[in-house]
PDB file of C-alpha atoms in Angstrom:
ATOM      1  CA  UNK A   1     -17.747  90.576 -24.446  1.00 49.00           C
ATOM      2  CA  UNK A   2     -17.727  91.455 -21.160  1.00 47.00           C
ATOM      3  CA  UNK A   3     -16.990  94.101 -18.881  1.00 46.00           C
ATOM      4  CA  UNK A   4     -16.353  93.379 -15.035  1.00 45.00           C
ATOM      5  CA  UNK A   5     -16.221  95.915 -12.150  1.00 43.00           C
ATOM      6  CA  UNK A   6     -14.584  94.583  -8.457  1.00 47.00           C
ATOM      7  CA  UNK A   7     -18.005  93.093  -7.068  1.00 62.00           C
ATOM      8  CA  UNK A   8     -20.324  95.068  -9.015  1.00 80.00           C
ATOM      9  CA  UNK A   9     -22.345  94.645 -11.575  1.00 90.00           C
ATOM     10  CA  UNK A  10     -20.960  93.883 -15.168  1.00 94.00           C
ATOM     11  CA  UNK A  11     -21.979  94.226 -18.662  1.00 96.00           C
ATOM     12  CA  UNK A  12     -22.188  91.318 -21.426  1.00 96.00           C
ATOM     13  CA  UNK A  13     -22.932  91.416 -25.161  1.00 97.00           C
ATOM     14  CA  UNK A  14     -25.290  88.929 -26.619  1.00 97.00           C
ATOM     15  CA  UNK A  15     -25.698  88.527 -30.288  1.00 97.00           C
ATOM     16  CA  UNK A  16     -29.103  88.311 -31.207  1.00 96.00           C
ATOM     17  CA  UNK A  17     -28.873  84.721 -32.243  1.00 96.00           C
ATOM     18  CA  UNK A  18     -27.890  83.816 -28.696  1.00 97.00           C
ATOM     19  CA  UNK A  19     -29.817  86.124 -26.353  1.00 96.00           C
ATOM     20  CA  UNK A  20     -33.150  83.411 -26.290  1.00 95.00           C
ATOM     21  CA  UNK A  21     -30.634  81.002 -25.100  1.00 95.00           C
ATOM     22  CA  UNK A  22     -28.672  83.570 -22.631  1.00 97.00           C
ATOM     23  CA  UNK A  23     -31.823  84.184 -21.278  1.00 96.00           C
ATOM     24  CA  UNK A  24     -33.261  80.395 -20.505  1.00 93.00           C
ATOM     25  CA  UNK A  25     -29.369  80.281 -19.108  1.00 94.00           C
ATOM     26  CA  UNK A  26     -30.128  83.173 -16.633  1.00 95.00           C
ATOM     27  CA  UNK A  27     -33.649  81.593 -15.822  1.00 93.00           C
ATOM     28  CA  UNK A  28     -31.855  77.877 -15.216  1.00 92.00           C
ATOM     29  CA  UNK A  29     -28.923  79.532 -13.017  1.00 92.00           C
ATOM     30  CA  UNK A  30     -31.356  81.900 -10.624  1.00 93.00           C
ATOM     31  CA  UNK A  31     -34.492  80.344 -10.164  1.00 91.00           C
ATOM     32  CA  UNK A  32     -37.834  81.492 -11.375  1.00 91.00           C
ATOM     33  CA  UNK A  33     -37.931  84.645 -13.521  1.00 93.00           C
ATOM     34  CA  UNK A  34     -39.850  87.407 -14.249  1.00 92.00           C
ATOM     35  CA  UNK A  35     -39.775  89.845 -17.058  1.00 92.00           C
ATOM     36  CA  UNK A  36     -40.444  93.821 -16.991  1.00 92.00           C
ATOM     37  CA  UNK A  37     -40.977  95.408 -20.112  1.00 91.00           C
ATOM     38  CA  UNK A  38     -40.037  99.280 -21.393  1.00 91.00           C
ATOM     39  CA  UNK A  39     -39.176 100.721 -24.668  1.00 91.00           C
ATOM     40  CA  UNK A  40     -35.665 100.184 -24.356  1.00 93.00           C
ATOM     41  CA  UNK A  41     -35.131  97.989 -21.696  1.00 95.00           C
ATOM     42  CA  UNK A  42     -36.289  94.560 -20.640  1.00 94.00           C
ATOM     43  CA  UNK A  43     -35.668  93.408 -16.593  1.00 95.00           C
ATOM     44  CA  UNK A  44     -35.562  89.933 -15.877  1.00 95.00           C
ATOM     45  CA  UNK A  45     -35.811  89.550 -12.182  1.00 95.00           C
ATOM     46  CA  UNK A  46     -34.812  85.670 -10.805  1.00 95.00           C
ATOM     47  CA  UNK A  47     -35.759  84.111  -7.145  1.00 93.00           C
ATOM     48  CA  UNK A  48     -32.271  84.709  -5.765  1.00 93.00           C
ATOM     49  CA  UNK A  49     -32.358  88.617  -6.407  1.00 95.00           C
ATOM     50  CA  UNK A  50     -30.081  87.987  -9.482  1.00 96.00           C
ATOM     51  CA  UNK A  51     -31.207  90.734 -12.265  1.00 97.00           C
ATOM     52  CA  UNK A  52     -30.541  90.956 -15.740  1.00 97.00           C
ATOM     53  CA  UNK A  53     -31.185  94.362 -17.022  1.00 97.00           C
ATOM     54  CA  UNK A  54     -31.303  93.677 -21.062  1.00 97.00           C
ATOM     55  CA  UNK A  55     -30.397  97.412 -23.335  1.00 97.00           C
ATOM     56  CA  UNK A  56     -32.341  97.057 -26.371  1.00 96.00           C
ATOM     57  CA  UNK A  57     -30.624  98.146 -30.082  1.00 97.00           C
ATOM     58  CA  UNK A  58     -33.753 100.533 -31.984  1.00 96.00           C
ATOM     59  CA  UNK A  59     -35.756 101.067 -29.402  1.00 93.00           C
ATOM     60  CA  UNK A  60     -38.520 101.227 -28.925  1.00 92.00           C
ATOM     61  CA  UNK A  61     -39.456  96.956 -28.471  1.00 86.00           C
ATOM     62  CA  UNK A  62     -43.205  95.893 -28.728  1.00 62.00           C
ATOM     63  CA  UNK A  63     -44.398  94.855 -25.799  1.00 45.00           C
ATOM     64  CA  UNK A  64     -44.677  91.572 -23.264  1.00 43.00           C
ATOM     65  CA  UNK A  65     -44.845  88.401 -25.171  1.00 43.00           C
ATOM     66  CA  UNK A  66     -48.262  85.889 -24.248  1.00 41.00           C
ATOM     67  CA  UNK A  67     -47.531  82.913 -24.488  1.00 42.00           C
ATOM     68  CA  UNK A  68     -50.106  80.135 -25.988  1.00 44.00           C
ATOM     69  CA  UNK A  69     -51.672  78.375 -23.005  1.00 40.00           C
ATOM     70  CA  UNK A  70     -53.110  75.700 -25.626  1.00 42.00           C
ATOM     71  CA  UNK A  71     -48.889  74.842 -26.381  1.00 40.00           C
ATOM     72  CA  UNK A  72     -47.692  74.884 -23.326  1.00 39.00           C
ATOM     73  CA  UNK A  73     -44.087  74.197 -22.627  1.00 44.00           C
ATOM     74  CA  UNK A  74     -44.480  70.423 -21.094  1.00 36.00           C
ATOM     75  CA  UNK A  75     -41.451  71.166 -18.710  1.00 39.00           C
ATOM     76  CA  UNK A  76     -43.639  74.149 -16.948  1.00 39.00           C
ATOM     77  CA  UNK A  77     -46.573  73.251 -14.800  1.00 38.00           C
ATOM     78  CA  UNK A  78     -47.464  77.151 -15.199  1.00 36.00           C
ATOM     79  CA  UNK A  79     -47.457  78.957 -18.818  1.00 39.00           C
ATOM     80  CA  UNK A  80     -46.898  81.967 -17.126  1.00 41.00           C
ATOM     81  CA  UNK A  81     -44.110  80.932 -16.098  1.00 43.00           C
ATOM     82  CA  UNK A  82     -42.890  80.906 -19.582  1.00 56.00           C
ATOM     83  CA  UNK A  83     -43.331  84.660 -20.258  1.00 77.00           C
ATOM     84  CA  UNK A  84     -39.733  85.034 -19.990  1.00 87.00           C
ATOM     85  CA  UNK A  85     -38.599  82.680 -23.376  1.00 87.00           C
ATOM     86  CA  UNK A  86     -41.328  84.133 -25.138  1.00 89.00           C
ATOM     87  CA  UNK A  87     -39.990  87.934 -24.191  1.00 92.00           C
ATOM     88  CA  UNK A  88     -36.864  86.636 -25.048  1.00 93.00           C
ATOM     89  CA  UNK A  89     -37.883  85.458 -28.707  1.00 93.00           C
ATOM     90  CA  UNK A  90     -38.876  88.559 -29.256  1.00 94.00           C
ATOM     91  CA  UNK A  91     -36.166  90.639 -28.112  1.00 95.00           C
ATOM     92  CA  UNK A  92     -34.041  88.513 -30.292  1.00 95.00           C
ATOM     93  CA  UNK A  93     -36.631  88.924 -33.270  1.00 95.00           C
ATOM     94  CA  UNK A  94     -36.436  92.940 -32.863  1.00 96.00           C
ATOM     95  CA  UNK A  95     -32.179  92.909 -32.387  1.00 96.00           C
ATOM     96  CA  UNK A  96     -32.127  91.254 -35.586  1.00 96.00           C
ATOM     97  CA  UNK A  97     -34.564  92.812 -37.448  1.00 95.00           C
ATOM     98  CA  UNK A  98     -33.738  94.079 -41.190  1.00 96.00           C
ATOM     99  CA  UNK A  99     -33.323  97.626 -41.150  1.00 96.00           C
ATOM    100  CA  UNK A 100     -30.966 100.007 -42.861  1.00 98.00           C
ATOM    101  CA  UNK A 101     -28.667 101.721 -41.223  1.00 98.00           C
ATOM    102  CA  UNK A 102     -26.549 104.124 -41.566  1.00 98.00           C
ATOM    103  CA  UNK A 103     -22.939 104.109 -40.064  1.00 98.00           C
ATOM    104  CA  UNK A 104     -20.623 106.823 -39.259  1.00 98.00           C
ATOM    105  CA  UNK A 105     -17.139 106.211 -37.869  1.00 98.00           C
ATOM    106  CA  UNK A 106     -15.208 109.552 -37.015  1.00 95.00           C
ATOM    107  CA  UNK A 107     -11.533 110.015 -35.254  1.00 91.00           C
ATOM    108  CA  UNK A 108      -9.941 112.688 -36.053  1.00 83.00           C
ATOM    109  CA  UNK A 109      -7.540 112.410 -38.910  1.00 76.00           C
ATOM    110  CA  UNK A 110      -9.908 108.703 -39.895  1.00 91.00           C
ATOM    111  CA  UNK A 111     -13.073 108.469 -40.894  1.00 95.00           C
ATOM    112  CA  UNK A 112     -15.452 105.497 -42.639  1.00 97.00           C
ATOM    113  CA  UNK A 113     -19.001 105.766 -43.791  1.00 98.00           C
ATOM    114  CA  UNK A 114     -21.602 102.815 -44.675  1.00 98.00           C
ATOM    115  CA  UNK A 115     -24.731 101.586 -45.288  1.00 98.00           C
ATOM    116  CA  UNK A 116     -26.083  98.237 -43.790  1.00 98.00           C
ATOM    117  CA  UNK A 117     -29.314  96.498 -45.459  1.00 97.00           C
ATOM    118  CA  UNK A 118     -30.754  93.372 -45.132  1.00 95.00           C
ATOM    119  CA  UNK A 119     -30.715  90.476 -42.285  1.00 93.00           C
ATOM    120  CA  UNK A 120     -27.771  89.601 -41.340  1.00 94.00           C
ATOM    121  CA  UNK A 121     -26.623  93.145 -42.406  1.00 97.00           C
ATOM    122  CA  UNK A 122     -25.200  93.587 -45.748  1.00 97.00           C
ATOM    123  CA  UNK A 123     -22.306  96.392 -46.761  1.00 98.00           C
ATOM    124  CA  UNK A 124     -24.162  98.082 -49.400  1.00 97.00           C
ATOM    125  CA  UNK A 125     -22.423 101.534 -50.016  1.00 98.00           C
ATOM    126  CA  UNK A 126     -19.123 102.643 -48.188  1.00 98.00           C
ATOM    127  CA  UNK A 127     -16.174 104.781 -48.564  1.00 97.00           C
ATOM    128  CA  UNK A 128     -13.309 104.931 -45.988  1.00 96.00           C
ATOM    129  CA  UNK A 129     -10.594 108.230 -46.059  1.00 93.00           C
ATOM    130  CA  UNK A 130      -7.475 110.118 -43.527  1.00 85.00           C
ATOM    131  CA  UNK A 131      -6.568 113.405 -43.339  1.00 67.00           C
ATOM    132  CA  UNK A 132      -3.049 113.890 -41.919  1.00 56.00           C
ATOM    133  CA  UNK A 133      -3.980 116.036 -38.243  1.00 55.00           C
ATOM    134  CA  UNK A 134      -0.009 116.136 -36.066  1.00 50.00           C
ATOM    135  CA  UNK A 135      -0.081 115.555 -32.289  1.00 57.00           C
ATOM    136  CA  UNK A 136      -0.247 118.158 -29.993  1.00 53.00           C
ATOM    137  CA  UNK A 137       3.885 119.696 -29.823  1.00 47.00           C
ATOM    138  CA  UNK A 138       5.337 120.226 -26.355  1.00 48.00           C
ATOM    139  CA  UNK A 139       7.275 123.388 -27.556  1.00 50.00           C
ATOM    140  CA  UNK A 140       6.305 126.739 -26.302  1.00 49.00           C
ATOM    141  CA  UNK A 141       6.194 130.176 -27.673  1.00 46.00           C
ATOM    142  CA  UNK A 142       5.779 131.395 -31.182  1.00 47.00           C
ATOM    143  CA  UNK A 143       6.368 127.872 -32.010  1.00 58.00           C
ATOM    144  CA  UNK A 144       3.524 126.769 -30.322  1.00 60.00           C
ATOM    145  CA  UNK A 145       0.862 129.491 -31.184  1.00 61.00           C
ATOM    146  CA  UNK A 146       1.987 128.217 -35.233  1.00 63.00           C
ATOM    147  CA  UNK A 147       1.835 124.611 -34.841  1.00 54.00           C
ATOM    148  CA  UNK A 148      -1.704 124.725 -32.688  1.00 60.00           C
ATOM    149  CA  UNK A 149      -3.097 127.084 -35.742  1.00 66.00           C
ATOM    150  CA  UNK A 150      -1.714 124.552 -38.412  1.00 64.00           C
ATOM    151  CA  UNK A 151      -3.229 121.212 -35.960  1.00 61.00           C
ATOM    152  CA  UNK A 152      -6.541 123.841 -35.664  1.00 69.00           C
ATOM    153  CA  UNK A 153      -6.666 123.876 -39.615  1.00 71.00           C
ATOM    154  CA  UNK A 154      -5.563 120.561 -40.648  1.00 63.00           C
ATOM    155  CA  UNK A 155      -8.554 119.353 -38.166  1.00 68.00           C
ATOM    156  CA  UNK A 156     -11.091 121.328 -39.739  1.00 75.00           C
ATOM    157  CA  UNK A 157      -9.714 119.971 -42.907  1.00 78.00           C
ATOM    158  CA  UNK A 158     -10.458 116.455 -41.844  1.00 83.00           C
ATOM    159  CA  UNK A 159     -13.732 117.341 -40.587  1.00 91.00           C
ATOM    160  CA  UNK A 160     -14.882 118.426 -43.740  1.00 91.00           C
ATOM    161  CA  UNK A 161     -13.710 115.053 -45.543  1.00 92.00           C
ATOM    162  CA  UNK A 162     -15.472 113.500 -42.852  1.00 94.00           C
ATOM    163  CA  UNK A 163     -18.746 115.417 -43.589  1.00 95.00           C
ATOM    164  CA  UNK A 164     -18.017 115.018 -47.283  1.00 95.00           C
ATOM    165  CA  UNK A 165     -18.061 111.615 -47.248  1.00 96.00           C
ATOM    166  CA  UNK A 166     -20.965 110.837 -44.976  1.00 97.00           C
ATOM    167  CA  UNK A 167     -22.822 113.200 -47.740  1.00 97.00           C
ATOM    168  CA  UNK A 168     -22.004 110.984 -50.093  1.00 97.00           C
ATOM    169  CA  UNK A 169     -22.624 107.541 -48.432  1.00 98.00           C
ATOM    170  CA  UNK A 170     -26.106 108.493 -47.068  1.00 98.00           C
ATOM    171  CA  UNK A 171     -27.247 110.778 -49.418  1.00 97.00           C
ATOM    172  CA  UNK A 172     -28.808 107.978 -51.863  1.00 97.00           C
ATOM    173  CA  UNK A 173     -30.270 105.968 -48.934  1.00 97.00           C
ATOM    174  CA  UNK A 174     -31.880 108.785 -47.001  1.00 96.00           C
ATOM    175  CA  UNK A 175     -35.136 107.405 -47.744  1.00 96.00           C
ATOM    176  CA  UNK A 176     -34.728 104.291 -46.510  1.00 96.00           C
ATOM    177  CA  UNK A 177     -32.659 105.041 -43.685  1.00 97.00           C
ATOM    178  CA  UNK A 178     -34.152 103.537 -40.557  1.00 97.00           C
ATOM    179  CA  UNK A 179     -31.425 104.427 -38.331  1.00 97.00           C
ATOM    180  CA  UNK A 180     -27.912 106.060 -37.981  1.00 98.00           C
ATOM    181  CA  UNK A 181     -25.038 104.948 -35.553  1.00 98.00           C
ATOM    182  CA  UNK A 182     -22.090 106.873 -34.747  1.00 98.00           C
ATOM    183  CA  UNK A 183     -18.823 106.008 -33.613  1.00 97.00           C
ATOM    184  CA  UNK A 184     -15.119 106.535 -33.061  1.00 95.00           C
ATOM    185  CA  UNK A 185     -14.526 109.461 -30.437  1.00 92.00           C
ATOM    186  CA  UNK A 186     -17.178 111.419 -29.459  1.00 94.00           C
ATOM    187  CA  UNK A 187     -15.607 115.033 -28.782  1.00 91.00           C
ATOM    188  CA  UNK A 188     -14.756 114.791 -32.969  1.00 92.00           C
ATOM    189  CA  UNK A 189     -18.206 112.993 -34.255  1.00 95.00           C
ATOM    190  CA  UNK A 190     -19.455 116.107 -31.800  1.00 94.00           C
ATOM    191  CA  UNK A 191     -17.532 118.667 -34.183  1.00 92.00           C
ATOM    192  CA  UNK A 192     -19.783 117.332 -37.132  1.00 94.00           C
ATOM    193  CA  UNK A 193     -23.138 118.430 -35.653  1.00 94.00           C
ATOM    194  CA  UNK A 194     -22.669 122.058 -37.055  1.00 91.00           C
ATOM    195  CA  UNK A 195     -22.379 120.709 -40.750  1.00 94.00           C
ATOM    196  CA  UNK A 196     -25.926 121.490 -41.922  1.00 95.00           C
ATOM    197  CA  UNK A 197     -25.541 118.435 -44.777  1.00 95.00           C
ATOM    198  CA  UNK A 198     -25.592 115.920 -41.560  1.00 97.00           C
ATOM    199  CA  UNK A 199     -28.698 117.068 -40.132  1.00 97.00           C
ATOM    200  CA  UNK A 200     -31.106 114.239 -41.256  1.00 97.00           C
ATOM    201  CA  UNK A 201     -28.747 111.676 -39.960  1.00 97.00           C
ATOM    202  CA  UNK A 202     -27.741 113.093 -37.081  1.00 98.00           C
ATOM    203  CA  UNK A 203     -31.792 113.520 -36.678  1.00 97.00           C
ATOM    204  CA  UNK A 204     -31.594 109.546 -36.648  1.00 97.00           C
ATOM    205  CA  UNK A 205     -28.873 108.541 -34.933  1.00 97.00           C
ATOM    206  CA  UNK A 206     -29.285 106.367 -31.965  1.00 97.00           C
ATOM    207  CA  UNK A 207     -28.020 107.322 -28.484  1.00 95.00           C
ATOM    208  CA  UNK A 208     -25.239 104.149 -28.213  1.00 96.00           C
ATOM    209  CA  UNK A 209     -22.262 105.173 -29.303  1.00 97.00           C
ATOM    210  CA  UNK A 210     -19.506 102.739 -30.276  1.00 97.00           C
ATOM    211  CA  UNK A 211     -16.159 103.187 -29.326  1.00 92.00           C
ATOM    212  CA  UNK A 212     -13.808 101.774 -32.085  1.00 92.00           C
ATOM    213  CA  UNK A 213     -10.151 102.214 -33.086  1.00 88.00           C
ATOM    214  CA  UNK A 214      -9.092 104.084 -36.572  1.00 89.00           C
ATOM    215  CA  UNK A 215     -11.789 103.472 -38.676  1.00 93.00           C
ATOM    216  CA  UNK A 216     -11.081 101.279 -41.648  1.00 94.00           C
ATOM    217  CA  UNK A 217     -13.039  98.978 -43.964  1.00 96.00           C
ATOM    218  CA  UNK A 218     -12.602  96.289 -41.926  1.00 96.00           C
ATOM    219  CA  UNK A 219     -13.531  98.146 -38.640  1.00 96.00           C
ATOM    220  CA  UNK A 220     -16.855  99.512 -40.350  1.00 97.00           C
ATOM    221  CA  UNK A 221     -17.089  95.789 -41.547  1.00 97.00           C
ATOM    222  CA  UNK A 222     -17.617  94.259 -37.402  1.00 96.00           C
ATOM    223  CA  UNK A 223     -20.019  97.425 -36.392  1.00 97.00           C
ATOM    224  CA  UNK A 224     -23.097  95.159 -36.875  1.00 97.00           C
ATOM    225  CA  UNK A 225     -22.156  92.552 -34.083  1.00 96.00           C
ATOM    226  CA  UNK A 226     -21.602  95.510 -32.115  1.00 96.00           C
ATOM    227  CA  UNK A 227     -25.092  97.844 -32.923  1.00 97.00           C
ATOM    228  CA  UNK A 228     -27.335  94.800 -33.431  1.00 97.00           C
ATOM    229  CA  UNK A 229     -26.227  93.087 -29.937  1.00 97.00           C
ATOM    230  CA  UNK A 230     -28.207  93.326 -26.638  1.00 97.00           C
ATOM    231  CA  UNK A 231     -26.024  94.845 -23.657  1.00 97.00           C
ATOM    232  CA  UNK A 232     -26.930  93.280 -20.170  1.00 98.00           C
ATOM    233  CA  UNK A 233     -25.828  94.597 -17.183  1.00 97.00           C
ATOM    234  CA  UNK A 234     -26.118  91.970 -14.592  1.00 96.00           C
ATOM    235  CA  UNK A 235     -26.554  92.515 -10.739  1.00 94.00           C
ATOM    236  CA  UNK A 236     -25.853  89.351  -8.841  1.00 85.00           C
ATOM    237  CA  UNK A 237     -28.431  88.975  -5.774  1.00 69.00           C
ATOM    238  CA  UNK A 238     -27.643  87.628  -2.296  1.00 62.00           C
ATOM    239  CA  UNK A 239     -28.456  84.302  -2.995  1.00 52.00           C
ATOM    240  CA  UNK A 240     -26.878  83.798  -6.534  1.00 50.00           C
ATOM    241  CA  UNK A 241     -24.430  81.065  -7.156  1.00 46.00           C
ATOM    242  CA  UNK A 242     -25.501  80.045  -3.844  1.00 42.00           C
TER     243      UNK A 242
END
């Protein structure tokens, strides 16, 4: 997926079974490469000013890759010259990693809970619920003040369901929990911080955030292409495509 701004840069997703080959793409497309390595991000700077700035899932990554001079890649006169494949192999080594994590879907009125184990990511505990919460009314008055305390209510009402749940899901795997994602809309997921039963996960939830529609099975189902995948935002140089 990718995301396109008028003659800026843009953001792409890249599955961690692709991003070794996204990156020998980049490499082939721009000219010589270079790799700069941080805990959450790797920069791969090409000849033609082209850059490639690579968001790590579960930071932190380990660091530069070395690769073998006595295996040298025949097609490169210079191993060092093949530091960025090797970074690449293991960026896509940490992205798909097996971890457990925890996965916490919130909207309000919708909300979806799971646990992910294994590599590729297995569904191992989930539970999926709604609470009816009514659209803001465009009458005024009395009428008003009554229907935004009723919305106030049934909100807190699915809030608690929410918290309930994610309780329930995580509870068993709090041990083994290596990481928590939320998702769905931020200002509700927001409301749940107060609930002192969410605590530990919230104490290991990851800063991205994925934006989803109502949560549902199926929904919770796709989150792993979306919080295993390495986002690249991509800065075309002067010379690129040149």
């Amino acid at each position: 997926m990718a995301k396109r701004g008028s003659g800026g840069p843009r953001w792409v997703e890249v599955a961690p079974e692709r991003i070794t080959g996204w990156v020998e793409s980049f490499a082939q497309r721009h000219g010589e490469t270079s790799a700069e390595v941080a805990p959450d991000v790797v920069v791969f700077r090409a000849a033609d000013g082209a850059v490639a700035e690579c968001h790590m899932p579960f930071p932190p990554l380990g660091g530069a890759a070395s690769p073998d001079p006595a295996s040298p890649d025949p097609a490169s006169p210079d191993p060092a010259g093949q530091i960025p494949a090797y970074q690449a192999q293991l960026m896509a080594e940490h992205a798909a990693a097996d971890r457990t994590v925890g996965v916490l879907l919130v909207r309000l009125g919708g909300y979806a809970a799971g646990v992910f184990s294994g590599a590729p990511p297995r569904l191992e505990a989930s539970k999926v619920g709604a609470r009816l919460v009514h659209g803001r009314s465009a009458a005024g008055g009395w009428s008003q003040h009554r229907f935004a305390r009723r919305r106030e209510k049934q909100a807190a009402t699915a809030l608690d369901a929410a918290a309930d749940t994610a309780a329930a899901v995580f509870g068993p795997h709090l041990r083994q929990l290596d990481a928590v994602v939320l998702g769905g809309d931020r200002r509700t997921v927001a409301g749940l911080r107060g609930d002192p039963r969410l605590a530990p996960y919230f104490d290991r939830a990851v800063e991205r955030f994925l934006t989803v529609p109502d949560p549902r099975l199926a929904v919770l189902r796709e989150t792993p292409r979306m919080f295993r995948s390495v986002r690249i935002r991509i800065s075309e140089g002067e010379g690129a495509g040149h």
